DNA sequence: GATGAATGAGTCTTCATTCAT
DNA sequence: TATGAATGAAGACTCATTCAT
C-alpha cells in the first residue's frame, strides 16, 4: 500500500492523488484501505515514516566500519549518496510532500531526520576526536547538515545534477568540495 | 494579488488555498481575478515568476562591485544569503510549490533558476581566472549550485538552522566551509 | 428550499434524504445549496425554525380576540388544532426530526416551543383571573402543555385519530375532555 | 443484543448507530450479529417489539385488581405512568425511531400499541358500565389515547415536565386534569 | 469592466452487508 | 458455528470556473 502511494505521490503529488487511486494501485478496495488508515494524511505519514526507516536501514548496511578517520567519512558520504540514489523517488516524495503532514506528524518526521543528521555528525566527530579534522561543534553540526542536503540535492535538483554528472562523479566532486572546500590550499 | 497569493500559499500551501481566498485577500472579486488569470495554476506561475525576479533584483542591488577576487565571492555569498533571508517566505513558497506548476511553466522557472546559478558561477569563474581559486569547470558549476542550495537551506531547513544560528553566524560558517571545506590545513 | 426539504423529510425522513435530493427538489444545484447553508443539519434547523414561525404566525391570525373567558379558550384550542391540521406535514417533520438537531439548535427550537406553550398559558390564565377557571399555576402550565400535545397528537397519531374523527369531531371531543374531564358532573 | 441496541439508539439514535457498534456493545462479532438478523432494520424491529412487550408485561404486573370503578382507573393511570417512567429510555427510543421501521413492521408495532390503548379503554369502559362515568364510545376511545399520550409525554417532553414535577406530582396533576378537566365544578 | 451567484464534477469517508476461513 | 477482513455503493461537502447582469 505504501509502495503504491509512493508511486502515485511521485507521479502526481499528494494532493492530486486520490484515495481511490491509491486503493486501486494497492489492489485493495477503498473500503479495505480505510480499514488500515484513518485518513488520507495517515497514508502520507506512513509513507514518510517508511521511507525514512528504509533510508536509515539501507544506510546502516552500507556503512563501512573497517575504515577509520577521513576514509570513514568519505565512505559514509558515498554510502549516503548511494542510498539516496537508490531510494530517489521515495526521498523526493518525502521532501516535497512532508509539508502536507499534520503538525504533529511533521514534528515526528523531522525528529527522525534529525537522527539522520546525528549519524553523520558522529562520523565527523570521530575524525575530530582522532585529530583528522579541526572543527568547532557548530561546524560539525552544519557540515553534517550540508552533507545530508547535498545528498538530497541529488534528487531535488536532479534536472541539473543528474543531467550533468554520474552518481560517482557527483559523489567525488562533492566529497572533494566538502572536504577541501573551494579554496584549495 | 501576487502578494496576497504568497501570503496564503505560505500559510496553507498552494493546494489548500482557494481562489476565493486569493481574491478576497487581494481585494478583488473572484470574477475580476479571473480577468487576470486563466487558471489557478497561472497564479502559481505568476507568483514564482515574480519571486524569482524579486530575488534577482535584490541580489543585483546588493552585489558589491568594489571588491575583487575571493572577497567578491565572499561578499556575493553574503549578499545572496541576505536576500534569501529577506525574501524567506517567498523563496520557501517557490521551493515547496513550484512542483505543482504545469510542465511548461516549471521549465521556464527552472531556467530562471539556472540564470541565478550562472550569476554565482560568474563570480567564481572570475576568481579562477584571477588565479585565486584552482577549480575545474565541473567544480565551479557544482560549487555554484551548492552555494545557492545553502542559501535556500536557510529557509527550507529553518527549523534547524534558524534555531541554532543568526544569519551572520550562518553566513560566516557556511562561507568558511564552502571556501575551506571541512579539511582545514 | 425549505419547502423542498419539508416535502422530502416528510416522505423519507431527515437521514434518508440526501443533500442532492434537496438541491434537486429546490431547483438549485448542490453547489448553490451549499451557498446558503453550511451543513445538512443547517437545513433541518432552518426547516424547524421556519415551521415554528409559520405555526405561530398562522395561530396569531386565527386567534379570535372578540370573545372572552371560556369561549376565548375554546376558540384558541380550535384555532390551534386548525393550524396544526393545516401545517400537518411540517409539524410532523419537526416532531420527528428535531431530535437530530445539534444540541444548540435543539435548545433554540425548544425555546420557541416554550413560547408556544406560553401563548396557551396566557389564555388559560386570563380565564383564571376572570374567575372562570379555578386552577393552580402548575395546573395551568400542565394544561397548556396538554393542549399543545393534543394538537400535535392530531398529526403524530394520525393513523388512529384521523381515521376515526374529522378535525371538527376531534376538536369538539378534545375540547370537551380538556374542559370537563372524563368525570362529568 | 436488544439491550445493547436500546442503549446505543438512546444515545445516538438509530441512524447514527452502526451495526459494528451494536455488535461490539452486545459482545457479538459483526458476523454473529448477522446470524440473528437480516438487516439493521430488523434490529429496530426487535427492539420495538421487545420494548412493547416489556411495557405491557410490567403494566400487567402493576395493575391493581383489588380496586374498582374510578379508583381502578386512577390506579391504572398511576401504574402506566410508573411503567413508562421505569422504561423511559426504551419508550423514548420506540417513540423517536419507530418511524424508521419498514412499513410492515411499523404496522405490526402500531397494532401492539393499539392493544395498549385497548387495555386502558377496558378500564374506562368498566367505569362507564358501572355508571361511574358517563361517556360516549368516542370519548372513551379518545380518553384512552389521551392517557397513553400523557404517559409518553413524560418521556418525550421530559425537558419540560421532568424538570418541573416529580413523577408523583405529574401523576396527580394529570389524573386530576384527566378526570375533572380544567373546568372544575 | 467588475461582480458574485450558480454550477457540478470530483473528493474523502462511512458503513451495511457478505463470505471465505 | 463464529469470525472479521473485504467490499463498494452512497453520502456530505468543496471549489475552480463560468457568465448573466
XYZ file of C-alpha atoms (C1' of nucleotides) in Angstrom:
782
model
C 0.000 0.000 0.000
C 2.837 2.310 0.886
C 4.633 1.342 -2.284
C 1.522 2.163 -4.251
C 1.185 5.505 -2.535
C 4.829 6.381 -3.165
C 4.435 5.545 -6.827
C 1.404 7.755 -7.155
C 2.687 10.592 -4.996
C 5.819 10.615 -7.103
C 3.812 10.874 -10.305
C 1.151 13.328 -9.266
C 1.924 14.616 -5.814
C -0.028 14.019 -2.653
C -2.889 16.388 -3.314
C -3.519 15.251 -6.830
C -3.606 11.619 -5.865
C -6.994 10.341 -4.793
C -7.613 7.720 -2.157
C -9.387 5.650 -4.801
C -6.263 5.640 -6.927
C -4.180 4.557 -4.000
C -6.624 1.781 -3.230
C -6.658 0.625 -6.827
C -2.899 0.734 -7.169
C -2.595 -1.216 -3.913
C -5.003 -3.858 -5.116
C -7.314 -3.051 -2.220
C -10.803 -1.722 -2.339
C -11.362 1.726 -0.987
C -13.152 0.190 1.980
C -10.221 -2.005 2.834
C -7.847 0.894 2.524
C -9.778 2.678 5.211
C -9.538 -0.386 7.451
C -5.869 0.310 7.687
C -5.793 4.071 7.745
C -7.867 6.786 9.321
C -7.417 9.488 6.765
C -5.545 10.344 3.636
C -2.978 12.190 5.707
C -2.260 8.973 7.535
C -1.050 7.498 4.288
C 1.377 10.342 3.840
C 2.599 9.838 7.368
C 3.052 6.103 6.881
C 4.830 6.779 3.628
C 7.235 9.263 5.171
C 7.856 7.043 8.143
C 8.519 4.008 5.986
C 10.807 5.911 3.661
C 12.821 7.285 6.493
C 13.233 3.833 8.014
C 14.222 2.396 4.681
C 16.809 5.086 4.141
C 18.217 4.553 7.584
C 18.309 0.789 7.259
C 19.964 0.877 3.868
C 22.470 3.366 5.155
C 23.304 1.173 8.129
C 24.032 -1.727 5.844
C 26.303 0.304 3.637
C 28.325 1.986 6.335
C 31.788 0.547 6.259
C 33.198 0.023 9.712
C 36.535 -1.288 8.515
C 37.965 2.090 7.706
C 38.807 4.926 10.033
C 39.290 8.668 10.071
C 38.829 10.646 6.912
C 38.353 7.461 4.972
C 35.386 6.520 7.102
C 33.845 9.935 6.437
C 34.405 9.582 2.720
C 32.873 6.165 2.752
C 29.905 7.419 4.779
C 29.271 10.197 2.270
C 29.461 7.753 -0.595
C 27.148 5.349 1.211
C 24.635 8.100 1.918
C 24.671 9.345 -1.643
C 24.232 5.811 -2.933
C 21.299 5.139 -0.626
C 19.580 8.359 -1.615
C 20.170 7.472 -5.243
C 18.626 4.048 -4.738
C 15.606 5.486 -2.977
C 15.413 8.543 -5.162
C 11.673 8.567 -5.754
C 10.882 7.930 -2.154
C 13.182 10.630 -0.883
C 11.832 13.128 -3.344
C 8.287 12.399 -2.292
C 9.216 12.841 1.341
C 10.980 16.060 0.513
C 8.142 17.556 -1.427
C 5.124 16.320 0.424
C 6.088 16.149 4.073
C 4.975 19.765 4.473
C 1.405 18.495 3.981
C 1.640 16.390 7.100
C -0.386 17.456 10.111
C 1.798 19.351 12.553
C 2.323 16.508 14.965
C 3.286 14.014 12.315
C 5.609 16.564 10.746
C 7.390 17.052 14.053
C 7.848 13.326 14.343
C 9.283 13.044 10.859
C 11.613 15.969 11.462
C 12.898 14.242 14.550
C 13.727 11.194 12.503
C 15.506 13.448 10.055
C 17.490 14.905 12.930
C 18.508 11.379 13.837
C 19.872 11.062 10.338
C 21.943 14.206 10.718
C 23.197 12.919 14.056
C 24.542 9.824 12.372
C 26.624 11.927 10.043
C 27.726 14.140 12.886
C 29.059 11.094 14.718
C 31.283 10.183 11.851
C 32.648 13.708 11.616
C 33.125 13.963 15.359
C 35.204 10.807 15.357
C 37.505 12.427 12.849
C 37.735 15.489 15.056
C 38.496 13.365 18.102
C 41.163 11.497 16.173
C 42.622 14.830 15.166
C 41.998 14.324 11.472
C 39.746 17.359 11.332
C 39.842 20.552 13.309
C 36.299 21.814 13.650
C 34.153 23.617 16.166
C 30.972 21.966 17.285
C 28.965 24.383 15.156
C 30.988 23.494 12.138
C 30.469 19.808 12.767
C 26.728 20.280 13.012
C 26.419 22.465 9.980
C 28.762 20.260 7.991
C 26.589 17.260 8.757
C 23.524 19.166 7.617
C 25.295 20.218 4.457
C 26.197 16.656 3.630
C 22.628 15.484 4.059
C 21.302 18.342 1.987
C 23.797 17.613 -0.746
C 22.633 14.039 -0.739
C 19.022 15.169 -1.082
C 20.105 17.687 -3.681
C 20.917 14.736 -5.896
C 17.184 14.185 -6.071
C 15.614 17.588 -5.753
C 17.929 19.225 -8.261
C 18.146 16.103 -10.364
C 17.284 18.001 -13.558
C 20.594 19.796 -13.122
C 22.930 17.406 -11.399
C 21.773 14.098 -12.814
C 21.868 15.512 -16.300
C 25.411 16.615 -15.847
C 27.092 14.004 -13.637
C 27.012 10.329 -12.926
C 26.482 9.420 -9.291
C 30.180 8.604 -8.980
C 31.226 11.918 -10.425
C 28.796 13.736 -8.240
C 29.988 11.874 -5.191
C 33.636 12.535 -5.956
C 33.119 16.201 -6.701
C 31.004 16.845 -3.667
C 33.299 14.875 -1.403
C 36.150 16.987 -2.650
C 34.296 20.245 -2.130
C 33.050 19.209 1.254
C 36.448 18.160 2.488
C 38.694 20.661 0.819
C 36.311 23.474 0.041
C 36.642 25.730 -2.964
C 39.823 27.157 -1.653
C 42.460 24.579 -2.362
C 45.458 25.002 -0.090
C -2.586 39.879 -5.990
C 0.715 38.106 -6.037
C 1.495 39.369 -2.564
C -1.837 38.026 -1.400
C -1.198 34.675 -3.008
C 2.268 34.426 -1.494
C 0.869 35.186 1.932
C -1.744 32.493 1.595
C 0.467 29.906 -0.071
C 2.944 30.386 2.723
C 0.282 29.796 5.346
C -1.603 26.933 3.772
C 0.194 25.777 0.681
C -0.953 26.079 -2.896
C -3.488 23.257 -2.871
C -5.128 24.259 0.358
C -5.555 27.844 -0.748
C -8.737 28.546 -2.679
C -9.144 31.029 -5.468
C -11.829 32.703 -3.408
C -9.366 33.294 -0.624
C -6.842 34.743 -3.011
C -9.475 37.040 -4.470
C -10.569 38.181 -1.046
C -7.037 38.751 0.222
C -6.264 40.700 -2.969
C -9.299 42.875 -2.614
C -10.597 41.647 -5.950
C -13.785 39.791 -6.614
C -13.439 36.274 -7.861
C -14.769 37.425 -11.216
C -12.136 40.112 -11.516
C -9.431 37.694 -10.506
C -10.320 35.554 -13.457
C -9.976 38.559 -15.717
C -6.277 38.483 -14.954
C -5.641 34.792 -14.862
C -6.812 31.775 -16.757
C -6.496 29.191 -14.065
C -5.350 28.720 -10.524
C -2.056 27.363 -11.782
C -1.459 30.678 -13.519
C -1.361 32.327 -10.140
C 1.315 29.955 -9.009
C 3.251 30.690 -12.132
C 2.944 34.434 -11.670
C 3.961 34.068 -8.069
C 7.041 32.024 -8.890
C 7.987 34.347 -11.673
C 7.605 37.427 -9.519
C 9.541 35.928 -6.667
C 12.367 34.953 -8.909
C 12.571 38.437 -10.345
C 12.466 39.976 -6.922
C 15.259 37.749 -5.698
C 17.325 38.555 -8.715
C 16.718 42.250 -8.488
C 17.510 42.411 -4.797
C 20.635 40.394 -5.369
C 21.781 42.723 -8.104
C 21.452 45.686 -5.797
C 23.442 44.045 -3.079
C 26.286 42.756 -5.168
C 29.350 44.747 -4.286
C 31.404 45.561 -7.364
C 34.088 47.358 -5.441
C 35.829 44.237 -4.220
C 37.640 41.616 -6.224
C 38.709 38.026 -6.076
C 37.922 35.938 -3.034
C 36.460 38.989 -1.355
C 33.958 39.463 -4.133
C 32.899 35.825 -3.775
C 32.534 36.202 -0.029
C 30.506 39.320 -0.492
C 28.348 37.637 -3.143
C 27.600 34.760 -0.789
C 26.703 37.159 1.997
C 24.525 39.167 -0.378
C 22.747 36.063 -1.598
C 22.124 34.799 1.913
C 20.815 38.188 2.969
C 18.452 38.390 0.029
C 17.098 34.910 0.656
C 16.653 35.826 4.296
C 14.725 38.952 3.350
C 12.508 37.041 0.957
C 12.275 33.987 3.119
C 8.566 33.322 2.788
C 8.570 33.880 -0.918
C 11.523 31.619 -1.508
C 10.030 28.903 0.623
C 6.765 29.034 -1.279
C 8.601 28.795 -4.558
C 10.621 25.915 -3.240
C 7.702 23.943 -1.987
C 5.063 24.670 -4.543
C 6.832 25.028 -7.859
C 6.469 21.296 -8.397
C 2.752 21.926 -8.851
C 3.385 24.083 -11.891
C 2.369 22.711 -15.254
C 5.356 21.257 -17.051
C 5.947 24.170 -19.339
C 5.810 26.761 -16.621
C 8.082 24.653 -14.475
C 10.651 24.527 -17.230
C 10.503 28.271 -17.530
C 11.018 28.778 -13.829
C 13.872 26.315 -13.759
C 15.556 28.283 -16.497
C 15.345 31.388 -14.396
C 16.833 29.441 -11.548
C 19.660 28.386 -13.826
C 20.264 32.041 -14.553
C 20.677 32.526 -10.841
C 23.257 29.776 -10.650
C 25.019 31.295 -13.606
C 25.412 34.551 -11.732
C 27.196 32.782 -8.926
C 29.269 30.825 -11.399
C 30.444 34.059 -12.906
C 31.767 35.278 -9.628
C 33.588 32.020 -9.004
C 34.948 31.904 -12.519
C 36.395 35.310 -12.109
C 38.301 34.090 -9.089
C 39.551 31.143 -11.119
C 40.622 33.385 -13.954
C 42.410 35.641 -11.489
C 44.124 32.580 -10.098
C 42.611 32.926 -6.679
C 40.906 29.562 -6.987
C 42.013 26.450 -8.820
C 38.893 24.664 -9.956
C 37.709 22.595 -12.877
C 34.618 23.716 -14.735
C 32.613 20.941 -13.076
C 33.730 22.106 -9.693
C 32.747 25.665 -10.476
C 29.305 24.617 -11.598
C 28.669 22.342 -8.671
C 30.094 24.864 -6.237
C 27.711 27.482 -7.541
C 24.810 25.090 -7.122
C 25.936 24.285 -3.629
C 26.035 27.935 -2.684
C 22.528 28.515 -3.962
C 21.234 25.425 -2.204
C 22.868 26.517 1.028
C 21.151 29.834 0.677
C 17.807 28.117 0.181
C 18.635 25.765 3.017
C 18.403 28.775 5.289
C 14.680 28.691 4.568
C 13.806 25.080 3.963
C 15.713 23.787 6.967
C 14.935 26.870 9.011
C 13.642 24.806 11.934
C 17.219 23.597 12.352
C 19.469 26.377 11.170
C 17.495 29.434 12.193
C 17.007 27.971 15.640
C 20.705 27.489 16.007
C 22.380 30.378 14.236
C 21.859 34.017 13.457
C 22.076 34.885 9.786
C 25.549 36.308 10.323
C 26.775 33.189 12.073
C 25.249 31.018 9.413
C 26.804 33.098 6.670
C 30.228 33.032 8.275
C 30.155 29.328 8.978
C 28.934 28.390 5.549
C 31.358 30.735 3.826
C 34.130 29.105 5.753
C 33.008 25.595 4.905
C 32.452 26.463 1.287
C 35.804 28.071 0.869
C 37.992 25.944 3.069
C 35.998 22.748 3.359
C 35.999 20.533 6.389
C 39.599 19.696 5.918
C 41.499 22.594 7.342
C 45.159 22.776 6.560
C -35.609 25.318 -0.434
C -37.217 24.841 2.921
C -40.429 23.749 1.268
C -38.467 21.202 -0.713
C -36.733 19.923 2.373
C -40.001 19.612 4.266
C -41.518 17.645 1.413
C -38.612 15.244 1.347
C -38.180 14.969 5.100
C -41.852 14.141 5.338
C -41.522 11.393 2.745
C -38.272 9.836 3.788
C -37.101 11.398 6.990
C -34.082 13.583 7.520
C -31.445 10.886 7.444
C -32.730 9.161 4.352
C -32.922 12.400 2.417
C -29.737 13.351 0.607
C -28.486 16.848 0.085
C -28.568 16.181 -3.635
C -32.259 15.364 -3.454
C -32.943 18.535 -1.536
C -30.998 20.537 -4.084
C -32.831 18.918 -6.967
C -36.251 19.358 -5.380
C -35.398 23.014 -4.688
C -34.385 23.582 -8.273
C -30.874 24.508 -7.105
C -27.646 22.793 -7.852
C -25.878 21.150 -4.982
C -23.267 23.877 -5.120
C -25.840 26.598 -4.811
C -27.477 24.799 -1.932
C -24.222 24.988 -0.070
C -24.006 28.708 -0.757
C -26.941 29.125 1.553
C -26.238 26.507 4.165
C -23.190 25.222 5.969
C -24.246 21.673 6.551
C -27.141 19.322 6.171
C -28.054 19.928 9.790
C -28.462 23.598 8.984
C -31.278 22.688 6.654
C -33.049 20.858 9.426
C -32.576 23.847 11.656
C -33.919 26.254 9.065
C -36.825 23.942 8.449
C -37.706 23.717 12.122
C -37.312 27.416 12.596
C -39.461 28.233 9.596
C -42.149 25.779 10.603
C -42.312 27.146 14.077
C -42.651 30.684 12.787
C -45.320 29.644 10.343
C -47.290 27.874 13.039
C -47.035 30.873 15.293
C -47.981 33.327 12.611
C -50.958 31.307 11.460
C -52.066 30.906 15.026
C -51.839 34.647 15.636
C -54.092 35.281 12.682
C -56.661 32.782 13.831
C -56.854 33.867 17.443
C -60.196 35.490 17.988
C -59.928 38.475 20.258
C -63.634 39.243 20.207
C -64.608 36.582 22.690
C -63.708 36.324 26.328
C -63.374 33.792 29.110
C -64.037 30.148 28.425
C -65.104 30.986 24.912
C -61.756 32.528 24.166
C -60.059 29.347 25.386
C -62.304 27.174 23.256
C -61.637 29.322 20.269
C -57.905 29.237 20.935
C -57.925 25.450 21.083
C -59.896 25.268 17.869
C -57.552 27.736 16.236
C -54.522 25.791 17.367
C -55.913 22.497 16.152
C -56.800 24.047 12.825
C -53.357 25.495 12.365
C -51.692 22.205 13.202
C -54.017 20.481 10.769
C -53.122 22.944 8.036
C -49.411 22.522 8.678
C -49.661 18.842 9.371
C -46.689 17.690 7.365
C -44.475 20.429 8.651
C -45.361 19.825 12.254
C -44.842 16.112 11.918
C -41.418 16.639 10.421
C -40.476 18.967 13.239
C -41.772 16.479 15.753
C -39.917 13.531 14.365
C -36.684 15.047 13.213
C -35.861 17.837 15.626
C -34.003 15.308 17.785
C -31.393 15.169 15.030
C -30.575 18.824 15.511
C -27.231 19.704 17.029
C -27.608 20.455 20.714
C -27.521 24.213 20.412
C -30.074 24.366 17.646
C -32.304 21.980 19.533
C -32.225 24.236 22.572
C -33.213 27.166 20.415
C -36.128 25.292 18.876
C -37.299 24.098 22.255
C -37.325 27.684 23.447
C -39.590 28.602 20.587
C -41.808 25.696 21.520
C -41.919 27.018 25.055
C -43.071 30.314 23.643
C -45.949 28.449 22.033
C -46.931 26.881 25.340
C -46.738 30.295 26.954
C -49.281 31.615 24.488
C -51.735 28.940 25.518
C -50.949 29.535 29.155
C -51.873 33.188 28.753
C -55.287 32.345 27.504
C -55.884 29.943 30.382
C -54.539 32.406 32.911
C -56.935 35.037 31.733
C -59.777 32.667 32.445
C -58.351 32.048 35.881
C -58.038 35.746 36.533
C -61.608 36.298 35.402
C -62.696 33.549 37.770
C -63.940 31.276 35.001
C -61.442 28.595 35.931
C -60.009 27.699 39.289
C -56.548 26.333 38.708
C -53.164 26.342 40.406
C -50.210 27.617 38.482
C -48.987 24.070 37.998
C -52.313 23.049 36.562
C -52.290 25.989 34.174
C -48.834 25.072 32.937
C -49.534 21.411 32.531
C -52.910 22.071 30.971
C -51.276 24.294 28.387
C -48.760 21.575 27.619
C -51.528 19.040 27.314
C -53.403 21.187 24.841
C -50.341 21.598 22.674
C -49.571 17.901 22.810
C -53.131 17.057 21.882
C -52.835 19.355 18.927
C -49.626 17.616 17.865
C -51.271 14.280 18.556
C -53.572 15.026 15.651
C -50.512 14.566 13.485
C -48.324 12.066 15.253
C -51.174 9.638 15.972
C -52.947 10.459 12.746
C -53.285 6.795 11.778
C -55.621 6.479 14.761
C -57.319 9.812 15.198
C -57.600 10.980 11.626
C -59.028 7.619 10.617
C -61.672 7.865 13.247
C -62.592 11.526 13.505
C -62.927 14.598 11.383
C -60.985 17.605 12.609
C -64.200 19.137 13.948
C -65.141 15.998 15.829
C -61.663 15.703 17.198
C -61.672 19.327 18.253
C -65.026 19.077 19.932
C -64.217 15.865 21.735
C -60.877 17.051 22.970
C -62.206 20.433 23.990
C -64.823 18.653 25.991
C -62.358 16.323 27.648
C -59.947 19.105 28.339
C -62.523 21.358 29.874
C -64.765 18.921 31.641
C -62.523 15.890 32.018
C -63.739 12.347 31.956
C -65.664 12.852 35.107
C -68.831 14.569 34.138
C -70.911 16.003 36.901
C -28.320 -7.575 21.925
C -31.539 -5.676 22.216
C -30.372 -4.055 25.422
C -27.211 -3.000 23.659
C -29.167 -1.593 20.757
C -31.505 0.324 23.038
C -28.562 1.811 24.898
C -26.986 2.955 21.680
C -30.167 4.119 19.979
C -30.942 6.179 23.040
C -27.515 7.824 22.936
C -27.185 8.403 19.225
C -30.391 7.482 17.507
C -30.965 4.647 15.097
C -29.322 6.155 12.047
C -26.214 7.299 13.825
C -25.643 3.925 15.433
C -23.635 1.491 13.345
C -24.098 -2.252 13.235
C -20.496 -2.600 14.322
C -21.233 -0.647 17.460
C -24.239 -2.776 18.225
C -22.197 -5.926 17.715
C -19.451 -4.646 19.958
C -21.796 -3.492 22.698
C -23.564 -6.864 22.525
C -20.340 -8.785 22.805
C -21.002 -10.415 19.441
C -18.912 -10.192 16.351
C -20.467 -8.451 13.406
C -20.655 -11.806 11.643
C -22.531 -13.403 14.502
C -24.877 -10.451 14.714
C -25.894 -11.096 11.144
C -26.661 -14.706 12.049
C -29.506 -13.396 14.121
C -30.736 -10.580 11.974
C -31.185 -9.959 8.301
C -30.713 -6.224 8.253
C -30.181 -3.282 10.504
C -33.882 -2.526 10.374
C -34.542 -5.919 11.898
C -32.746 -4.779 14.990
C -35.013 -1.792 15.273
C -37.994 -4.055 14.850
C -36.769 -6.448 17.501
C -36.069 -3.539 19.801
C -39.521 -2.040 19.365
C -41.170 -5.379 19.749
C -39.241 -6.180 22.893
C -39.899 -2.785 24.408
C -43.560 -3.041 23.758
C -43.725 -6.460 25.387
C -41.768 -5.242 28.363
C -44.046 -2.274 28.820
C -47.090 -4.496 28.570
C -45.711 -7.065 30.948
C -44.691 -4.501 33.528
C -48.054 -2.846 33.256
C -49.851 -6.152 33.780
C -47.924 -6.717 36.972
C -48.742 -3.307 38.307
C -52.429 -3.256 37.542
C -54.308 -3.471 40.798
C -57.349 -5.708 40.500
C -58.425 -5.157 44.061
C -59.983 -1.779 43.457
C -62.980 -0.911 41.345
C -64.568 1.956 39.486
C -62.873 5.327 39.420
C -60.232 4.046 41.806
C -59.241 1.307 39.376
C -58.872 3.918 36.649
C -56.763 6.115 38.881
C -54.605 3.179 39.794
C -54.282 2.152 36.164
C -53.116 5.646 35.218
C -50.595 5.652 38.033
C -49.397 2.178 37.055
C -49.000 3.204 33.427
C -47.101 6.362 34.299
C -44.825 4.418 36.617
C -44.084 1.810 33.986
C -43.295 4.415 31.380
C -41.050 6.143 33.896
C -39.218 2.898 34.596
C -38.757 2.186 30.900
C -38.155 5.766 29.962
C -35.217 5.257 27.641
C -36.822 2.354 25.881
C -40.085 4.159 25.349
C -38.337 7.221 24.056
C -36.362 5.174 21.570
C -39.514 3.499 20.362
C -41.216 6.823 20.091
C -38.481 8.504 18.153
C -37.230 5.715 15.957
C -40.217 3.575 15.103
C -40.886 5.791 12.096
C -37.730 4.302 10.569
C -39.261 0.837 10.562
C -40.200 -0.679 7.224
C -43.898 -0.257 6.589
C -44.896 -3.765 7.520
C -43.016 -3.784 10.773
C -44.421 -0.377 11.618
C -47.945 -1.648 11.112
C -47.221 -4.541 13.430
C -45.855 -2.273 16.118
C -48.793 0.085 15.790
C -51.136 -2.839 16.323
C -49.377 -3.665 19.527
C -49.731 -0.052 20.539
C -53.434 -0.268 19.791
C -53.572 -3.234 22.126
C -52.147 -0.980 24.774
C -54.819 1.633 24.199
C -57.432 -1.116 24.330
C -56.250 -2.074 27.801
C -56.867 1.447 29.018
C -60.179 1.553 27.215
C -61.272 -1.526 29.072
C -60.673 0.105 32.387
C -62.617 3.192 31.362
C -65.430 1.153 29.879
C -65.822 -0.708 33.123
C -66.362 2.608 34.868
C -68.908 3.556 32.265
C -70.704 0.244 32.640
C -70.694 0.669 36.406
C -72.167 4.111 35.943
C -69.215 5.911 37.441
C -68.530 7.746 34.199
C -70.929 8.912 31.547
C -69.094 8.807 28.241
C -69.791 8.048 24.611
C -67.749 5.376 22.889
C -65.788 8.074 21.063
C -64.964 9.775 24.308
C -63.800 6.509 25.817
C -61.509 5.834 22.882
C -60.054 9.290 22.748
C -59.698 9.446 26.503
C -57.717 6.219 26.439
C -55.470 7.625 23.741
C -55.002 10.802 25.721
C -53.942 8.869 28.769
C -51.374 6.890 26.826
C -50.049 10.015 25.170
C -49.761 11.774 28.506
C -47.790 8.834 29.781
C -45.453 9.053 26.781
C -45.330 12.802 27.218
C -43.492 12.151 30.469
C -40.612 10.990 28.279
C -40.867 12.960 25.085
C -41.372 16.278 26.806
C -39.135 15.337 29.694
C -37.103 18.539 29.419
C -40.242 20.382 30.465
C -42.193 18.063 32.705
C -39.412 16.183 34.460
C -37.685 19.455 35.227
C -40.807 20.814 36.814
C -42.535 17.898 38.508
C -41.742 14.689 40.303
C -43.427 11.615 38.865
C -45.935 11.664 41.734
C -46.792 15.316 41.167
C -47.113 14.737 37.469
C -49.317 11.709 38.036
C -51.560 13.536 40.451
C -51.906 16.631 38.331
C -52.609 14.713 35.151
C -55.037 12.370 36.865
C -56.895 15.385 38.118
C -56.974 17.066 34.733
C -57.978 13.887 33.003
C -60.780 13.121 35.362
C -62.080 16.566 36.177
C -60.841 18.604 33.283
C -59.870 22.242 33.534
C -63.385 23.227 34.313
C -63.849 22.449 37.962
C -67.478 22.126 39.020
C -15.009 46.406 -16.677
C -16.484 44.313 -12.415
C -19.288 41.234 -9.889
C -20.670 37.116 -7.296
C -24.395 33.654 -7.751
C -24.570 29.395 -9.836
C -22.578 25.152 -11.277
C -21.412 20.107 -10.828
C -17.563 17.198 -11.260
C -14.766 15.395 -8.027
C -13.120 14.274 -3.159
C -12.795 11.977 1.139
C -15.021 8.986 4.071
C -18.614 5.788 6.097
C -20.941 1.621 6.924
C -24.356 -2.186 5.932
C -23.550 -6.467 4.323
C -21.099 -10.678 2.628
C -18.347 -14.789 2.715
C -14.030 -17.405 2.955
C -11.809 -19.413 6.699
C -20.794 -22.102 14.215
C -18.331 -17.841 14.729
C -15.389 -14.527 12.846
C -13.821 -10.107 10.941
C -11.465 -8.705 6.629
C -13.117 -7.122 2.468
C -16.359 -4.713 -0.309
C -18.212 -0.664 -2.897
C -22.266 1.962 -3.206
C -23.597 6.093 -1.430
C -23.253 10.407 1.015
C -21.747 15.145 2.579
C -19.201 18.691 1.142
C -15.621 21.640 -1.716
C -14.021 24.642 -5.045
C -12.254 26.004 -9.744
C -14.567 28.112 -13.155
C -18.330 30.475 -15.823
C -21.472 34.060 -17.300
C -25.597 36.965 -16.922
C -26.182 41.352 -15.083
